[in-house]
PDB file of C-alpha atoms in Angstrom:
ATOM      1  CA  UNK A   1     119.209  97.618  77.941  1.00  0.00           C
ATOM      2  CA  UNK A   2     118.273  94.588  75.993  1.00  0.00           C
ATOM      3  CA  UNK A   3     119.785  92.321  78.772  1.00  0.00           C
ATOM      4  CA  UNK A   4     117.194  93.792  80.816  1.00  0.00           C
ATOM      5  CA  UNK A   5     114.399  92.546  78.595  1.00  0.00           C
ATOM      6  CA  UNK A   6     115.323  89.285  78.606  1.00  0.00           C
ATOM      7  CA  UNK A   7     115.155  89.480  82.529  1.00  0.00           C
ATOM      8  CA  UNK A   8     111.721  90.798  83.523  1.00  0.00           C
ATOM      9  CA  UNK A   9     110.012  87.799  84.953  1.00  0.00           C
ATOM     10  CA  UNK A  10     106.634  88.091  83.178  1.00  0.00           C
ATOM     11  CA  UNK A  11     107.749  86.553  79.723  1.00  0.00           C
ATOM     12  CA  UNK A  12     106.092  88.023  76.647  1.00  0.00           C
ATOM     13  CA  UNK A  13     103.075  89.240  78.661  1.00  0.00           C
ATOM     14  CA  UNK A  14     102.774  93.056  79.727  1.00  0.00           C
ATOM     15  CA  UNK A  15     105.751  93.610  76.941  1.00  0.00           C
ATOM     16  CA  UNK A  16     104.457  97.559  76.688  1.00  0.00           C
ATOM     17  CA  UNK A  17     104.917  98.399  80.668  1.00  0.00           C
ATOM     18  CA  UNK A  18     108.248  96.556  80.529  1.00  0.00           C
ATOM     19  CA  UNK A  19     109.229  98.684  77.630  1.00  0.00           C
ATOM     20  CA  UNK A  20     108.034 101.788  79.638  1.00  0.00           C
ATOM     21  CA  UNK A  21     110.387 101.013  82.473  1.00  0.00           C
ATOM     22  CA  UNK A  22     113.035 100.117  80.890  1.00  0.00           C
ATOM     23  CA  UNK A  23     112.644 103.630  79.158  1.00  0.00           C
ATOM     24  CA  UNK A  24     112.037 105.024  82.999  1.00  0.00           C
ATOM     25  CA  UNK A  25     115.342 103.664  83.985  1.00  0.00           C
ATOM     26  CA  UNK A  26     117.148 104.912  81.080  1.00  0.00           C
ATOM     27  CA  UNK A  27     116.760 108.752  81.692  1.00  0.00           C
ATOM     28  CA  UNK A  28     120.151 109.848  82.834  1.00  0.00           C
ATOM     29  CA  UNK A  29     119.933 109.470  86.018  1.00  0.00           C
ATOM     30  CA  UNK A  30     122.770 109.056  88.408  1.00  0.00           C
ATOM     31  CA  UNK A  31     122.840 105.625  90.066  1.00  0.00           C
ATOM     32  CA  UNK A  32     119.128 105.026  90.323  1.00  0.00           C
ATOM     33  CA  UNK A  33     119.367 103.265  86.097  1.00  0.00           C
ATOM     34  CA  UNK A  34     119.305 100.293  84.398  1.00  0.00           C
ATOM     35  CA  UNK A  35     122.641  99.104  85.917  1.00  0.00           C
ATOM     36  CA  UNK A  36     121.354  99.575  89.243  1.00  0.00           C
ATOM     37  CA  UNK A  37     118.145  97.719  88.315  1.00  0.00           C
ATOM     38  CA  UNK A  38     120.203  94.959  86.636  1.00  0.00           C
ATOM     39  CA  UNK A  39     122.713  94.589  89.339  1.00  0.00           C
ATOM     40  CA  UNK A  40     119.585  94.183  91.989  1.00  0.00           C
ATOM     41  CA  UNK A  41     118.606  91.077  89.644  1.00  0.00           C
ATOM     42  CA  UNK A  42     122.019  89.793  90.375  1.00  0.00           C
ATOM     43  CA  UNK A  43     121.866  90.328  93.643  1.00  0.00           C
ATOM     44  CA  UNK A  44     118.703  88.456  93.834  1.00  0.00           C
ATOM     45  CA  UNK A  45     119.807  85.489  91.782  1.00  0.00           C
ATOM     46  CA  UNK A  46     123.158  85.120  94.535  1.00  0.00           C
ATOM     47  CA  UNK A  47     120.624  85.177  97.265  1.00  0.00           C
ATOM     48  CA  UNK A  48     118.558  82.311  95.438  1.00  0.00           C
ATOM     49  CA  UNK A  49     121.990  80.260  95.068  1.00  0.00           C
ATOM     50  CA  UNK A  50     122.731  81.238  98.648  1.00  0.00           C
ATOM     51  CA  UNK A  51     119.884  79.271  99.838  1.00  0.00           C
ATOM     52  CA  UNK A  52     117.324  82.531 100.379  1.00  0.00           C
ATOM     53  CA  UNK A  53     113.860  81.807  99.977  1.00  0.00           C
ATOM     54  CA  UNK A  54     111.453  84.093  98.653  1.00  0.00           C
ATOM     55  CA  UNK A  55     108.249  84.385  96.320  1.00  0.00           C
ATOM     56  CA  UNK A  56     110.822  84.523  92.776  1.00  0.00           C
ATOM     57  CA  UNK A  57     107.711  86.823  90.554  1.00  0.00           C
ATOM     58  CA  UNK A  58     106.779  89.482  93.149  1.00  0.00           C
ATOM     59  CA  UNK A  59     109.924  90.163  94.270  1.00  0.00           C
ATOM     60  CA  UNK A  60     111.508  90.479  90.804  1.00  0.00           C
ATOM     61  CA  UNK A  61     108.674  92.340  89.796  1.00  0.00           C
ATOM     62  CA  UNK A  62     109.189  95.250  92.682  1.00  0.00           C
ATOM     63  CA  UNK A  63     112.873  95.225  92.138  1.00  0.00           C
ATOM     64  CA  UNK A  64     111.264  96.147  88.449  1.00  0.00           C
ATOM     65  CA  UNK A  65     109.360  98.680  89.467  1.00  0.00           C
ATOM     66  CA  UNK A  66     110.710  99.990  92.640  1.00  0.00           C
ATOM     67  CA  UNK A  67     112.783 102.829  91.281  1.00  0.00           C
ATOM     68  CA  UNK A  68     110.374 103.038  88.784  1.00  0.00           C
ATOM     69  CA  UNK A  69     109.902 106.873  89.696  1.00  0.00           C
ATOM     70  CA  UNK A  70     113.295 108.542  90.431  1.00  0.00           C
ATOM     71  CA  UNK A  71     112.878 112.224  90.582  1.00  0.00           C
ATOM     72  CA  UNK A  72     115.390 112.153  94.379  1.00  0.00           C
ATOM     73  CA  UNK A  73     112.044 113.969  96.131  1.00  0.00           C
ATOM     74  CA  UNK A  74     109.689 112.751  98.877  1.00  0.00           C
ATOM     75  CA  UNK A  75     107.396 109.891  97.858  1.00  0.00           C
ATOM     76  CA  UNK A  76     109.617 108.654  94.379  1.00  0.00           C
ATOM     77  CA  UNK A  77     108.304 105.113  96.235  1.00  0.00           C
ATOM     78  CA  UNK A  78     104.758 106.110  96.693  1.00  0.00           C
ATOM     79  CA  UNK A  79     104.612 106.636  92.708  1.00  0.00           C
ATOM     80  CA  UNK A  80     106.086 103.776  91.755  1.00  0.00           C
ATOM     81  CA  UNK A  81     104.146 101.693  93.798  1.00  0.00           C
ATOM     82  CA  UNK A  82     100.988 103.490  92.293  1.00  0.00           C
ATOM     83  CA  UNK A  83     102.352 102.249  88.671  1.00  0.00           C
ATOM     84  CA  UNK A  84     102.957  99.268  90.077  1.00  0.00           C
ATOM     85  CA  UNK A  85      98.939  99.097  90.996  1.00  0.00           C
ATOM     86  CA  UNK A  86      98.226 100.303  87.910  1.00  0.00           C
ATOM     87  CA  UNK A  87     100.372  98.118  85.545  1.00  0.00           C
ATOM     88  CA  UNK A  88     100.051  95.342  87.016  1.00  0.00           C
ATOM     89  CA  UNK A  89      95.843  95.168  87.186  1.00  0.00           C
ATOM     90  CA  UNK A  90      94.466  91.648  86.957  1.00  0.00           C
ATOM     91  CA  UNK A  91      98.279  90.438  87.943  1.00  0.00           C
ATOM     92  CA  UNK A  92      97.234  88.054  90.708  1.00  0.00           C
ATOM     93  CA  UNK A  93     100.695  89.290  93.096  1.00  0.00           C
ATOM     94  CA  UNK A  94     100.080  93.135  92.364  1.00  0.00           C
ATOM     95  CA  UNK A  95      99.181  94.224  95.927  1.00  0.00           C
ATOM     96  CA  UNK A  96     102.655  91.980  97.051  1.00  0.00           C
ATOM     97  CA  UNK A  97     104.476  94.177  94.281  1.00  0.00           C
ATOM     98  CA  UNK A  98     103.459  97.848  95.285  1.00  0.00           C
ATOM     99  CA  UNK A  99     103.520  96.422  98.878  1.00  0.00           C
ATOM    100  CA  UNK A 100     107.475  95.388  98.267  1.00  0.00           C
ATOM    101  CA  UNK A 101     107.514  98.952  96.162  1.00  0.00           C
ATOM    102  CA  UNK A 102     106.778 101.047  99.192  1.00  0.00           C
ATOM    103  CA  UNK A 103     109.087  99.026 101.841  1.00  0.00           C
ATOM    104  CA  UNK A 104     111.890 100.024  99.852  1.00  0.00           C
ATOM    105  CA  UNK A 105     111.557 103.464 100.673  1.00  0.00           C
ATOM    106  CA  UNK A 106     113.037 102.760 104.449  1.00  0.00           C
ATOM    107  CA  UNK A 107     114.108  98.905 103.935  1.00  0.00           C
ATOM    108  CA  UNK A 108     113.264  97.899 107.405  1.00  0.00           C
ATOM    109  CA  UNK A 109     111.227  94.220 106.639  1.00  0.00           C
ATOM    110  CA  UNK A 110     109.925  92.241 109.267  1.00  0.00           C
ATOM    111  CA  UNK A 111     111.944  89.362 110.408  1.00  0.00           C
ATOM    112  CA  UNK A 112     109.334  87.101 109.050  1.00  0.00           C
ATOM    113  CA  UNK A 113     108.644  89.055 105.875  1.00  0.00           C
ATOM    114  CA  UNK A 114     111.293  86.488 103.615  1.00  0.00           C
ATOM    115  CA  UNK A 115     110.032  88.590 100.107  1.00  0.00           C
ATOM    116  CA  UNK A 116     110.944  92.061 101.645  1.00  0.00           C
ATOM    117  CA  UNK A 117     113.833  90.609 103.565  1.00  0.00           C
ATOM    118  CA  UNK A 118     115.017  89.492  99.862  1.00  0.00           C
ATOM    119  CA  UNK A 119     114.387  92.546  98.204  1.00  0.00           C
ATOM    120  CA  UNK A 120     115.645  95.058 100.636  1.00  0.00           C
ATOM    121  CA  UNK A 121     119.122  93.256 100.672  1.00  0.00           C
ATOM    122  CA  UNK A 122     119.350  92.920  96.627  1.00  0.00           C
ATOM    123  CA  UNK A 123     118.406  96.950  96.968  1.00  0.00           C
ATOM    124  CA  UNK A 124     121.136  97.695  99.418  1.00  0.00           C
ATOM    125  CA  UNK A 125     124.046  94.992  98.598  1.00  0.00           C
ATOM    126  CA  UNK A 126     125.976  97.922  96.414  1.00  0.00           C
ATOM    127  CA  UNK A 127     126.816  98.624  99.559  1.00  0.00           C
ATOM    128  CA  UNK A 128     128.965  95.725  99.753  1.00  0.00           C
ATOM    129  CA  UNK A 129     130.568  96.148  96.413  1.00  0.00           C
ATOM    130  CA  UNK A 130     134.482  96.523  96.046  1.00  0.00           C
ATOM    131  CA  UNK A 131     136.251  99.565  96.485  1.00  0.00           C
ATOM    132  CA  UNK A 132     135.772 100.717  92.746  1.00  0.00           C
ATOM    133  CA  UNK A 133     132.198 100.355  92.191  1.00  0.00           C
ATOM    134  CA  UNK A 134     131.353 101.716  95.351  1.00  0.00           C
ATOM    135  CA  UNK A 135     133.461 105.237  94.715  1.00  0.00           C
ATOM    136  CA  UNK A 136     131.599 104.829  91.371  1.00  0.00           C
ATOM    137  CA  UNK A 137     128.184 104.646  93.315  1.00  0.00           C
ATOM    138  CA  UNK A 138     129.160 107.296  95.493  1.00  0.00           C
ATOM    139  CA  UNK A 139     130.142 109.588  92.866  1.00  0.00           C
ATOM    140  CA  UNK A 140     126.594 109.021  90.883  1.00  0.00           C
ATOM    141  CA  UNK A 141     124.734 109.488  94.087  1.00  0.00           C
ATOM    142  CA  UNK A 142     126.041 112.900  94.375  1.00  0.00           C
ATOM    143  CA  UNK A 143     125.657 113.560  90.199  1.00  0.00           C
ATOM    144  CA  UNK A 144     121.939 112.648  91.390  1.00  0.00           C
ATOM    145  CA  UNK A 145     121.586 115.103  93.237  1.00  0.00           C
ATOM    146  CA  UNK A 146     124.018 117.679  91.786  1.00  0.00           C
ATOM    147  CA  UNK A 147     121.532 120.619  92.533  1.00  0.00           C
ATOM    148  CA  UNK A 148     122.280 120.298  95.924  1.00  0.00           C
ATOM    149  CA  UNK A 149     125.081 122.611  97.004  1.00  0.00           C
ATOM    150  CA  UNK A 150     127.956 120.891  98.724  1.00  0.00           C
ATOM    151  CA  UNK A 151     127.491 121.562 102.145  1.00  0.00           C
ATOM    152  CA  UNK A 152     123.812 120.358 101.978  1.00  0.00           C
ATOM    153  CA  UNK A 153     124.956 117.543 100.611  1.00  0.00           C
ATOM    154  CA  UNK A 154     127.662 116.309 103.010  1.00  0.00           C
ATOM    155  CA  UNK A 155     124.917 116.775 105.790  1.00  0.00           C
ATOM    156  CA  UNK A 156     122.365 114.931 104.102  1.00  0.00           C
ATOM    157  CA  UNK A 157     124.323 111.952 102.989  1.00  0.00           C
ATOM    158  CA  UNK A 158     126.213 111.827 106.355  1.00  0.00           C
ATOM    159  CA  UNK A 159     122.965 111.193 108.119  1.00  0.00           C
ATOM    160  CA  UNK A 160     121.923 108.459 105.390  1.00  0.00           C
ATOM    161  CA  UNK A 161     125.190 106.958 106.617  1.00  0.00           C
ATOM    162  CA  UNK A 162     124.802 107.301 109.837  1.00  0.00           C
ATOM    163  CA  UNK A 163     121.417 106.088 109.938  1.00  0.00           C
ATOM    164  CA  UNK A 164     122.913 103.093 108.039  1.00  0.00           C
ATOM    165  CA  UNK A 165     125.074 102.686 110.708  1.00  0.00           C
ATOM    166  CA  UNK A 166     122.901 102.709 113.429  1.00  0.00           C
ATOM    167  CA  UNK A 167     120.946  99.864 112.328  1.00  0.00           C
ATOM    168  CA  UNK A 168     121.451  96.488 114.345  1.00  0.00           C
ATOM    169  CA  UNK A 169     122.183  94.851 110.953  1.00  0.00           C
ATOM    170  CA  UNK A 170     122.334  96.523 107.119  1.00  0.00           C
ATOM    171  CA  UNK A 171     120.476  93.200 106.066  1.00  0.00           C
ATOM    172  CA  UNK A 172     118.152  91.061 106.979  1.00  0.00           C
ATOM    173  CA  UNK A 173     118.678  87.751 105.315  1.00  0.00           C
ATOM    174  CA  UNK A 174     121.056  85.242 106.603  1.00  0.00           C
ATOM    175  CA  UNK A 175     122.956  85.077 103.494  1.00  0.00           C
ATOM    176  CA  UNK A 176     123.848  88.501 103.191  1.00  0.00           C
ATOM    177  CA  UNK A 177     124.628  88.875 106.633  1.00  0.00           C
ATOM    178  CA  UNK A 178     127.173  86.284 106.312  1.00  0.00           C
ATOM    179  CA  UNK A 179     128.810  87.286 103.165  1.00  0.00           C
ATOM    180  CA  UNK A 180     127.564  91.494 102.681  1.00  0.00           C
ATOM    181  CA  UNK A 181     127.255  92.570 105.939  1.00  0.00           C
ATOM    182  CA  UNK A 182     131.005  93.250 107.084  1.00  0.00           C
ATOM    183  CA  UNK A 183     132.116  94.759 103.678  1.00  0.00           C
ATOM    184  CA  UNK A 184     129.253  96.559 103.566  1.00  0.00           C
ATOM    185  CA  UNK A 185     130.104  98.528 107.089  1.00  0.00           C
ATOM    186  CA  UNK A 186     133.045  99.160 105.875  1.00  0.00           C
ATOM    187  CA  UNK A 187     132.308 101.422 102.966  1.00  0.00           C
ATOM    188  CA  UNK A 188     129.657 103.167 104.790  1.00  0.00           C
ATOM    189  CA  UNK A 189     131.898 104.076 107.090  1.00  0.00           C
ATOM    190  CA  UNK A 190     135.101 104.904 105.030  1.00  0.00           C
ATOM    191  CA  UNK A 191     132.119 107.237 102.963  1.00  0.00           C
ATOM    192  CA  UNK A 192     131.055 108.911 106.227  1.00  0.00           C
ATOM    193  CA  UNK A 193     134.922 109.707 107.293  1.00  0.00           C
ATOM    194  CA  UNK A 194     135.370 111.064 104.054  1.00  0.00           C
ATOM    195  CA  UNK A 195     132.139 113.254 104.063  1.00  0.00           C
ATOM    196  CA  UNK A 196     133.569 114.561 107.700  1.00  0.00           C
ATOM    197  CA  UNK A 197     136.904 115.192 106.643  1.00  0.00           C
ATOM    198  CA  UNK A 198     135.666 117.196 103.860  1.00  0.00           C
ATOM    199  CA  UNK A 199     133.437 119.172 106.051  1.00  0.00           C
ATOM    200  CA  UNK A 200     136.369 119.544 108.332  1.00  0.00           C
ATOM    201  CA  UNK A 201     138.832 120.893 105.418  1.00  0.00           C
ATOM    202  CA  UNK A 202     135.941 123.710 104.587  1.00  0.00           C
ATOM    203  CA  UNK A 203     135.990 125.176 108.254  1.00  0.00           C
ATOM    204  CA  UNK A 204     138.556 128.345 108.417  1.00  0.00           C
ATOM    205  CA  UNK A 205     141.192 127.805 110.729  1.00  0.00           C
TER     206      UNK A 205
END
């Protein structure tokens, strides 16, 4: 995690809550950990290249802070943006942070909203990844939640999917659009058929 450290966009100042999430992020979790938070960074810095504009501090700061909370229950965003409020007191873009904190919970930005635009897309662009580390995401989604029996499962994630795939567009910045979008379909999609063929295989015939 020490590449993390170097990365959080505050320097030297608030080292402690820094240290705390790094901690946060380092609890075993399934996909929701440090590699997560450090491939979001990434993701960030590609849209910056790409020509993306966005407020660079807030933004990094909720990508920070905007798992910050992972227990997979109703409202893991709500508490995290609530640290964010707290940690961040006297921080002059706090109430931009928890505000970008709580958006991620349904990443649906306003056209006009360039800092949640930015954010949303760094959150969802493992969607676009290559084949391997997007069986590798899909397999720690389901360790995340692996007190959730199978069938539950299958029907839950299938509507995440599907809910995916409704959406006019998986991103919302032109840069991702041009370059994520397509890929990113694709998985989802190749993930749902694989969800409903397992469903399919469980039904007696």
């Amino acid at each position: 995690m020490s590449n993390l450290v170097a990365r959080w966009p505050l320097g030297d100042e608030l080292a402690d809550t820094r240290d705390a999430l790094v901690a946060a992020y380092s609890t075993g979790r399934g996909y929701h950990d440090g590699r997560h938070l450090a491939e979001v960074l990434d993701r960030l810095d590609e849209l910056r290249k790409g020509g993306e504009e966005f407020d660079d501090v807030p933004v990094r700061l909720a990508a920070w802070f905007h798992d910050a909370v992972y227990d997979g229950a109703p409202g893991d965003e709500e508490r995290s943006a609530q640290w964010a409020d707290s940690a961040l007191s006297g921080v002059p873009c706090a109430a931009e942070v928890s505000r970008l904190v709580r958006l991620t919970e349904h990443h649906r930005p306003a056209d006009g909203d360039a800092n949640g635009c930015a954010l949303s897309d760094a959150d969802l662009a493992i969607l676009a990844a290559g084949r391997e580390r997007y069986a590798e995401y899909a397999a720690d989604v389901r360790r995340e939640h692996d007190h959730v029996p199978d069938e539950e499962f299958r029907t839950g994630r299938s509507a995440v999917l599907r809910d995916l795939l409704a959406k006019p567009a998986l991103f919302h910045t032109t840069y991702a659009r041009e370059h994520w979008e397509a890929v990113a379909r694709g998985n989802v999609a190749a993930e749902l058929s694989r969800l409903d063929g397992a469903c399919g295989d469980a039904v007696p015939r």
